[in-house]
Tab-separated table of C-alpha atoms and ligand atoms in Angstrom:
chain	number	residue	atom	x	y	z
A	1	MET	CA	2.781	7.787	-29.467
A	2	THR	CA	3.074	7.752	-25.563
A	3	THR	CA	0.622	6.819	-23.320
A	4	THR	CA	0.008	8.119	-19.683
A	5	ALA	CA	-1.411	6.644	-16.571
A	6	VAL	CA	-1.814	7.564	-12.959
A	7	ALA	CA	-2.298	5.783	-9.777
A	8	HIS	CA	-1.957	6.388	-6.160
A	9	PRO	CA	-0.376	4.888	-3.128
A	10	ASN	CA	-2.520	2.837	-0.585
A	11	ILE	CA	-2.335	2.473	3.007
A	12	ALA	CA	-3.411	-1.016	4.300
A	13	LEU	CA	-5.948	-1.226	7.547
A	14	ILE	CA	-5.816	-4.810	7.655
A	15	LYS	CA	-2.191	-5.512	6.741
A	16	TYR	CA	-0.660	-7.951	4.339
A	17	TRP	CA	2.310	-9.811	5.608
A	18	GLY	CA	3.802	-13.046	4.673
A	19	LYS	CA	3.457	-15.324	1.210
A	20	GLN	CA	1.607	-18.216	0.325
A	21	ALA	CA	4.103	-21.036	-0.841
A	22	LEU	CA	2.986	-21.180	-4.266
A	23	PRO	CA	4.093	-19.110	-7.494
A	24	GLY	CA	2.243	-15.868	-8.647
A	25	ASN	CA	3.514	-13.426	-5.169
A	26	ILE	CA	-0.334	-14.748	-3.632
A	27	PRO	CA	-0.373	-12.943	0.092
A	28	ALA	CA	-0.751	-15.681	3.146
A	29	THR	CA	-3.160	-13.001	4.907
A	30	PRO	CA	-6.008	-10.523	3.551
A	31	SER	CA	-6.167	-7.060	3.411
A	32	LEU	CA	-7.891	-4.152	3.253
A	33	SER	CA	-6.927	-0.410	2.233
A	34	ILE	CA	-7.544	2.615	1.136
A	35	THR	CA	-6.419	4.895	-2.130
A	36	LEU	CA	-4.873	7.980	-1.317
A	37	ASP	CA	-5.209	11.091	-3.421
A	38	THR	CA	-2.839	13.645	-3.788
A	39	LEU	CA	0.318	11.583	-4.035
A	40	SER	CA	0.259	10.021	-7.193
A	41	SER	CA	2.592	7.708	-9.463
A	42	THR	CA	2.659	8.910	-13.386
A	43	THR	CA	4.039	6.607	-15.966
A	44	THR	CA	4.095	7.131	-19.202
A	45	VAL	CA	4.890	4.349	-22.031
A	46	SER	CA	6.414	4.936	-25.494
A	47	ASP	CA	7.772	2.557	-28.348
A	48	SER	CA	11.371	1.997	-28.196
A	49	ALA	CA	14.365	0.114	-29.861
A	50	THR	CA	14.865	-1.225	-26.348
A	51	ASP	CA	13.247	-1.259	-23.056
A	52	ARG	CA	14.265	1.206	-21.212
A	53	ILE	CA	13.484	2.596	-17.420
A	54	VAL	CA	13.657	6.290	-16.120
A	55	LEU	CA	12.649	6.340	-12.539
A	56	ASP	CA	12.419	9.691	-11.015
A	57	GLY	CA	14.678	11.222	-13.938
A	58	ARG	CA	17.011	8.653	-13.506
A	59	GLU	CA	17.549	5.462	-15.881
A	60	VAL	CA	17.429	2.413	-13.988
A	61	ASP	CA	17.710	-1.397	-14.201
A	62	ASP	CA	14.923	-2.330	-12.270
A	63	PRO	CA	14.613	-6.105	-11.535
A	64	LYS	CA	11.030	-5.871	-10.488
A	65	ILE	CA	10.039	-3.527	-13.504
A	66	ARG	CA	11.899	-6.194	-15.810
A	67	ALA	CA	10.165	-9.189	-14.120
A	68	CYS	CA	7.017	-7.537	-14.607
A	69	LEU	CA	7.370	-7.024	-18.388
A	70	THR	CA	8.853	-10.614	-18.570
A	71	LEU	CA	5.105	-11.862	-16.905
A	72	LEU	CA	3.295	-9.539	-19.527
A	73	ARG	CA	5.082	-10.456	-22.443
A	74	GLY	CA	4.538	-14.292	-21.510
A	75	ALA	CA	0.943	-13.703	-21.942
A	76	PHE	CA	0.866	-10.801	-24.770
A	77	ASP	CA	2.327	-9.249	-27.723
A	78	ILE	CA	4.433	-6.005	-26.518
A	79	PRO	CA	7.610	-4.346	-28.128
A	80	PRO	CA	10.168	-2.784	-26.429
A	81	LEU	CA	9.267	0.289	-24.473
A	82	GLU	CA	10.389	2.952	-22.701
A	83	ILE	CA	9.148	3.681	-19.118
A	84	VAL	CA	9.098	7.021	-17.664
A	85	SER	CA	7.639	6.880	-14.091
A	86	GLU	CA	7.304	9.780	-11.487
A	87	ASN	CA	6.354	10.061	-8.231
A	88	ASN	CA	5.550	13.336	-6.828
A	89	PHE	CA	6.503	12.275	-3.290
A	90	PRO	CA	10.029	10.967	-1.840
A	91	THR	CA	10.072	7.404	-2.761
A	92	ALA	CA	12.360	7.065	0.597
A	93	ALA	CA	9.518	8.723	2.923
A	94	GLY	CA	7.948	5.007	3.163
A	95	LEU	CA	4.925	5.924	1.333
A	96	ALA	CA	4.094	2.709	-0.799
A	97	SER	CA	5.662	3.751	-4.239
A	98	SER	CA	5.617	0.259	-5.813
A	99	ALA	CA	2.014	0.037	-5.246
A	100	SER	CA	1.388	3.155	-6.942
A	101	GLY	CA	4.163	2.633	-9.507
A	102	PHE	CA	2.938	-1.101	-10.586
A	103	ALA	CA	-0.807	0.155	-10.772
A	104	ALA	CA	0.403	2.794	-12.777
A	105	LEU	CA	2.826	0.899	-15.035
A	106	VAL	CA	0.285	-2.306	-15.676
A	107	THR	CA	-2.757	0.676	-16.735
A	108	ALA	CA	-0.402	2.244	-19.389
A	109	VAL	CA	1.040	-0.959	-20.416
A	110	ASN	CA	-2.458	-2.240	-21.238
A	111	ALA	CA	-3.813	0.720	-22.936
A	112	HIS	CA	-0.305	1.660	-24.797
A	113	CYS	CA	-0.377	-2.188	-26.341
A	114	GLY	CA	-3.816	-2.521	-26.524
A	115	LEU	CA	-4.109	-5.408	-24.335
A	116	LYS	CA	-7.258	-5.082	-23.414
A	117	MET	CA	-7.276	-6.474	-19.901
A	118	SER	CA	-10.173	-5.738	-17.661
A	119	GLU	CA	-9.492	-4.163	-14.298
A	120	PRO	CA	-9.374	-7.515	-12.248
A	121	GLU	CA	-7.089	-8.827	-14.553
A	122	ARG	CA	-4.592	-5.474	-13.975
A	123	SER	CA	-4.879	-6.156	-10.641
A	124	VAL	CA	-3.497	-9.779	-10.727
A	125	TYR	CA	-0.313	-8.328	-12.773
A	126	ALA	CA	0.066	-5.562	-10.517
A	127	ARG	CA	-0.559	-8.019	-7.563
A	128	ARG	CA	2.612	-10.460	-9.013
A	129	ALA	CA	4.900	-7.398	-9.366
A	130	SER	CA	3.899	-6.036	-5.798
A	131	GLY	CA	1.318	-7.778	-3.698
A	132	SER	CA	-0.171	-3.994	-2.348
A	133	ALA	CA	-0.334	-2.837	-6.051
A	134	ALA	CA	-3.139	-4.948	-6.611
A	135	ARG	CA	-5.242	-2.495	-4.410
A	136	SER	CA	-4.049	0.646	-5.878
A	137	ILE	CA	-5.842	-0.307	-9.356
A	138	TYR	CA	-9.218	0.584	-7.626
A	139	GLY	CA	-10.008	3.982	-5.280
A	140	GLY	CA	-11.463	4.438	-1.910
A	141	PHE	CA	-11.816	1.050	0.131
A	142	VAL	CA	-10.413	-2.139	-1.402
A	143	GLY	CA	-10.430	-5.611	-0.368
A	144	LEU	CA	-7.818	-8.137	-1.384
A	145	ALA	CA	-8.554	-11.433	-0.430
A	146	GLY	CA	-8.799	-15.240	-1.117
A	147	PRO	CA	-9.496	-17.047	-3.195
A	148	ASP	CA	-8.346	-15.346	-6.082
A	149	TRP	CA	-6.622	-12.832	-4.655
A	150	ILE	CA	-7.885	-10.020	-6.939
A	151	ALA	CA	-8.567	-6.665	-5.437
A	152	GLU	CA	-12.026	-6.035	-4.907
A	153	PRO	CA	-13.676	-2.697	-4.540
A	154	LEU	CA	-15.608	-2.082	-1.253
A	155	LEU	CA	-16.650	1.471	-1.172
A	156	THR	CA	-15.787	4.539	-3.219
A	157	ALA	CA	-13.822	7.527	-1.431
A	158	GLU	CA	-16.908	9.715	-2.388
A	159	ALA	CA	-18.944	7.099	-0.208
A	160	TRP	CA	-16.771	7.621	2.978
A	161	PRO	CA	-14.716	10.179	2.636
A	162	LEU	CA	-12.050	9.764	5.582
A	163	ASN	CA	-8.870	12.011	5.782
A	164	VAL	CA	-5.272	10.302	6.680
A	165	VAL	CA	-2.301	12.463	8.399
A	166	ILE	CA	0.541	11.174	7.484
A	167	ALA	CA	3.416	11.943	10.082
A	168	ILE	CA	6.723	11.626	8.711
A	169	THR	CA	9.251	10.708	11.201
A	170	ASP	CA	12.393	9.478	9.461
A	171	VAL	CA	13.169	9.774	5.835
A	172	GLU	CA	15.708	7.409	5.289
A	173	ARG	CA	15.252	4.386	3.046
A	174	LYS	CA	13.915	0.955	4.661
A	175	ALA	CA	17.158	-1.435	4.997
A	176	VAL	CA	15.127	-4.448	4.165
A	177	SER	CA	12.637	-5.172	1.564
A	178	SER	CA	9.077	-5.808	2.130
A	179	SER	CA	9.639	-9.442	0.638
A	180	ALA	CA	12.953	-10.002	2.480
A	181	GLY	CA	11.040	-8.991	5.627
A	182	MET	CA	7.852	-11.290	5.071
A	183	HIS	CA	10.259	-14.032	4.266
A	184	ALA	CA	11.809	-13.558	7.744
A	185	SER	CA	9.160	-13.591	9.611
A	186	GLU	CA	7.795	-16.493	7.591
A	187	GLU	CA	10.796	-18.827	8.602
A	188	THR	CA	11.154	-17.347	12.348
A	189	SER	CA	8.614	-15.349	13.584
A	190	PRO	CA	6.921	-17.649	16.692
A	191	TYR	CA	3.718	-15.465	15.753
A	192	TYR	CA	3.394	-15.599	12.160
A	193	GLU	CA	1.030	-18.901	12.310
A	194	PRO	CA	-1.462	-17.303	14.882
A	195	TRP	CA	-0.902	-13.938	12.609
A	196	VAL	CA	-2.058	-15.624	9.513
A	197	ARG	CA	-4.907	-18.108	11.328
A	198	THR	CA	-6.341	-14.768	12.822
A	199	THR	CA	-6.177	-12.264	9.889
A	200	ALA	CA	-9.270	-13.628	8.154
A	201	ASP	CA	-11.516	-12.592	11.038
A	202	ASP	CA	-10.343	-9.166	11.452
A	203	TYR	CA	-10.580	-9.328	7.544
A	204	LEU	CA	-14.001	-10.059	7.446
A	205	ALA	CA	-14.766	-7.809	10.924
A	206	ALA	CA	-13.282	-4.601	9.062
A	207	ARG	CA	-15.231	-5.031	5.780
A	208	SER	CA	-18.481	-5.141	7.864
A	209	ALA	CA	-17.223	-1.822	9.579
A	210	VAL	CA	-16.640	-0.218	5.958
A	211	THR	CA	-19.666	-1.169	4.715
A	212	ASP	CA	-21.821	-0.001	7.955
A	213	ARG	CA	-19.340	3.156	7.614
A	214	ASP	CA	-18.260	2.409	11.477
A	215	PHE	CA	-15.586	4.191	12.195
A	216	ALA	CA	-14.810	2.988	15.592
A	217	ALA	CA	-14.944	-0.234	14.589
A	218	LEU	CA	-12.461	-0.166	11.847
A	219	GLY	CA	-10.109	2.019	13.990
A	220	GLU	CA	-10.066	-0.453	16.294
A	221	LEU	CA	-9.405	-3.420	13.930
A	222	ALA	CA	-6.863	-1.372	12.005
A	223	GLU	CA	-4.861	-0.732	15.080
A	224	LEU	CA	-5.210	-4.554	16.294
A	225	SER	CA	-3.960	-5.399	12.827
A	226	CYS	CA	-1.050	-2.924	12.698
A	227	LEU	CA	0.143	-3.974	16.101
A	228	LYS	CA	-0.179	-7.416	14.993
A	229	MET	CA	1.782	-7.165	12.154
A	230	HIS	CA	4.588	-5.165	14.054
A	231	GLY	CA	4.691	-8.044	16.706
A	232	VAL	CA	5.428	-10.571	14.018
A	233	MET	CA	8.139	-8.193	12.498
A	234	GLN	CA	9.701	-7.508	15.681
A	235	SER	CA	9.791	-11.071	16.916
A	236	SER	CA	11.397	-12.164	13.567
A	237	ARG	CA	14.976	-13.045	13.352
A	238	PRO	CA	16.318	-10.520	12.389
A	239	ALA	CA	13.891	-8.615	14.369
A	240	MET	CA	12.462	-5.408	12.151
A	241	ILE	CA	11.910	-2.556	14.456
A	242	TYR	CA	10.593	-0.105	12.197
A	243	TRP	CA	9.836	2.482	15.061
A	244	ARG	CA	11.338	5.452	16.132
A	245	PRO	CA	10.442	7.555	19.015
A	246	ALA	CA	8.426	9.768	17.147
A	247	THR	CA	6.435	6.851	15.874
A	248	ILE	CA	5.608	5.845	19.096
A	249	ALA	CA	5.090	9.394	20.118
A	250	CYS	CA	2.478	9.709	17.309
A	251	MET	CA	0.535	6.394	18.449
A	252	HIS	CA	-0.154	7.743	22.060
A	253	ALA	CA	-0.586	11.375	20.938
A	254	VAL	CA	-3.455	9.792	18.483
A	255	ARG	CA	-5.011	7.427	21.241
A	256	ALA	CA	-4.884	10.467	23.896
A	257	LEU	CA	-7.177	12.596	20.928
A	258	ARG	CA	-9.625	9.705	20.610
A	259	ALA	CA	-9.720	9.540	24.635
A	260	ASP	CA	-10.946	13.492	24.245
A	261	GLY	CA	-13.467	12.417	21.609
A	262	VAL	CA	-11.563	12.852	18.293
A	263	ASP	CA	-12.416	10.078	15.630
A	264	VAL	CA	-8.868	8.919	14.768
A	265	PHE	CA	-7.019	5.634	14.656
A	266	PHE	CA	-3.245	5.087	13.580
A	267	THR	CA	-1.868	2.800	11.505
A	268	ILE	CA	2.079	2.242	10.292
A	269	ASP	CA	3.411	-0.210	7.937
A	270	ALA	CA	7.036	-1.459	7.136
A	271	GLY	CA	8.471	1.977	8.057
A	272	PRO	CA	8.901	4.654	10.530
A	273	GLN	CA	6.092	6.627	9.530
A	274	VAL	CA	2.609	6.879	11.032
A	275	LYS	CA	-0.403	7.550	9.076
A	276	ALA	CA	-3.863	8.826	11.424
A	277	VAL	CA	-7.123	8.167	9.917
A	278	CYS	CA	-9.500	10.662	10.906
A	279	LEU	CA	-13.080	12.038	10.119
A	280	PRO	CA	-13.010	15.446	7.999
A	281	GLU	CA	-13.949	17.287	11.040
A	282	SER	CA	-11.112	16.085	12.775
A	283	LEU	CA	-8.692	16.765	10.292
A	284	ASP	CA	-7.124	19.926	11.555
A	285	VAL	CA	-6.666	18.751	15.166
A	286	VAL	CA	-4.984	15.982	14.309
A	287	ALA	CA	-2.616	17.553	11.932
A	288	ALA	CA	-1.734	19.976	14.539
A	289	ARG	CA	-1.531	17.580	17.573
A	290	LEU	CA	0.853	15.357	15.108
A	291	ALA	CA	2.999	18.198	13.716
A	292	GLU	CA	3.852	19.512	17.081
A	293	LEU	CA	5.525	16.560	18.772
A	294	PRO	CA	9.178	16.644	18.787
A	295	GLY	CA	10.693	14.191	15.996
A	296	VAL	CA	7.997	14.769	13.496
A	297	LEU	CA	10.020	16.246	10.562
A	298	THR	CA	6.979	16.881	8.620
A	299	THR	CA	2.779	15.841	8.079
A	300	HIS	CA	0.956	15.275	4.952
A	301	ALA	CA	-2.835	15.708	5.035
A	302	VAL	CA	-4.708	13.716	2.165
A	303	GLY	CA	-7.767	12.441	1.303
A	304	LEU	CA	-9.041	9.529	-0.256
A	305	GLY	CA	-8.717	8.824	-4.422
A	306	ASP	CA	-9.520	6.989	-7.306
A	307	GLY	CA	-8.187	4.068	-8.969
A	308	ALA	CA	-5.437	3.673	-11.711
A	309	ARG	CA	-6.062	5.299	-14.705
A	310	LEU	CA	-4.909	6.937	-18.276
A	311	VAL	CA	-4.282	10.396	-18.407
A	312	THR	CA	-4.062	10.740	-22.099
A	313	PRO	CA	-7.155	10.158	-24.344
B	1	2P0	C1	0.358	-3.988	3.363
B	1	2P0	N1	3.222	-3.838	3.102
B	1	2P0	O1	-0.391	-4.321	3.439
B	1	2P0	C2	1.846	-4.114	3.968
B	1	2P0	C3	1.681	-3.202	5.355
B	1	2P0	C4	3.900	-3.424	4.376
B	1	2P0	C5	3.060	-3.513	5.712
B	1	2P0	O2	2.115	-4.547	1.417
B	1	2P0	O3	6.409	-7.948	-1.887
B	1	2P0	O4	5.710	-4.023	-1.428
B	1	2P0	O5	6.086	-6.477	-3.595
B	1	2P0	O6	4.214	-8.253	-2.709
B	1	2P0	O7	3.466	-4.963	-1.709
B	1	2P0	C6	4.485	-3.863	1.396
B	1	2P0	O8	4.756	-4.864	0.723
B	1	2P0	O9	5.286	-6.555	-0.792
B	1	2P0	C7	3.192	-4.158	2.309
B	1	2P0	P1	5.758	-7.315	-2.358
B	1	2P0	P2	4.784	-4.722	-0.917
B	1	2P0	O10	0.479	-2.600	2.566
């Protein structure tokens, strides 16, 4: 018997960067994300003589997946498993494959082994594997905030169907993992403390903007959160400078489009790609403008999608 689950990556509009000095991979900052459609991780779990992990066709010994299984086995009786996971987007492209991967893994193991976990419980195990994965349990707009740090669905994809144009500006794998980068920021950035202190207000304002479907307010907060996070990254030792010339060109292009009355804003994660979030009527003009910029290698236009779910009965 095999069990298959699918989950999508999410993009944080209010960013998670930094962890609390507590066990359980607890973020230092609340975050608010949109779950995408089209891009997905598909994870199939089956019984096996020993644990076996196959990622995108290659058998791997992935310490984060092992740690996730160990954590689940601390609470549940789980036999040795074969885990086969495929992303339909390049892992190297900086599109948060750990978020969709762990949301799909926890969902598949939960069903396969009859663990009977609720969505909030799955969100906690996904978060402990990778903070952003907590959010991919749900679709649409999702919050992740204290005191419990369990993801919370805020608005469905259908309720506010935004689009995202992802501009790929570099396909090299990132040099520093997010966990290591966050640790460097916690230890060395003079802006880390004010970053953490001010994120709660950004989160609450963004939450209201989502509830009110106020695109301009959400966009202003999202760009602010993105640039503040990159300010922390760039002021860490060693500095994390994720932007390429094309990354900056995309930011200016988005701002120029907005000055011309197009509803669009940008966000950038721990990598060089730019995600331009727009209303459906602006999708074509945003995609065309970003695609023509020098240094933009490819663009992907996607919509908002659903949470992690089973694809087998
Ligand atoms: C986010 N990022 O909110 C932020 C913005 C990257 C930049 O969550 O250490 O891979 O596994 O909990 O989830 C990436 O961090 O970190 C991330 P871990 P994760 O989407």
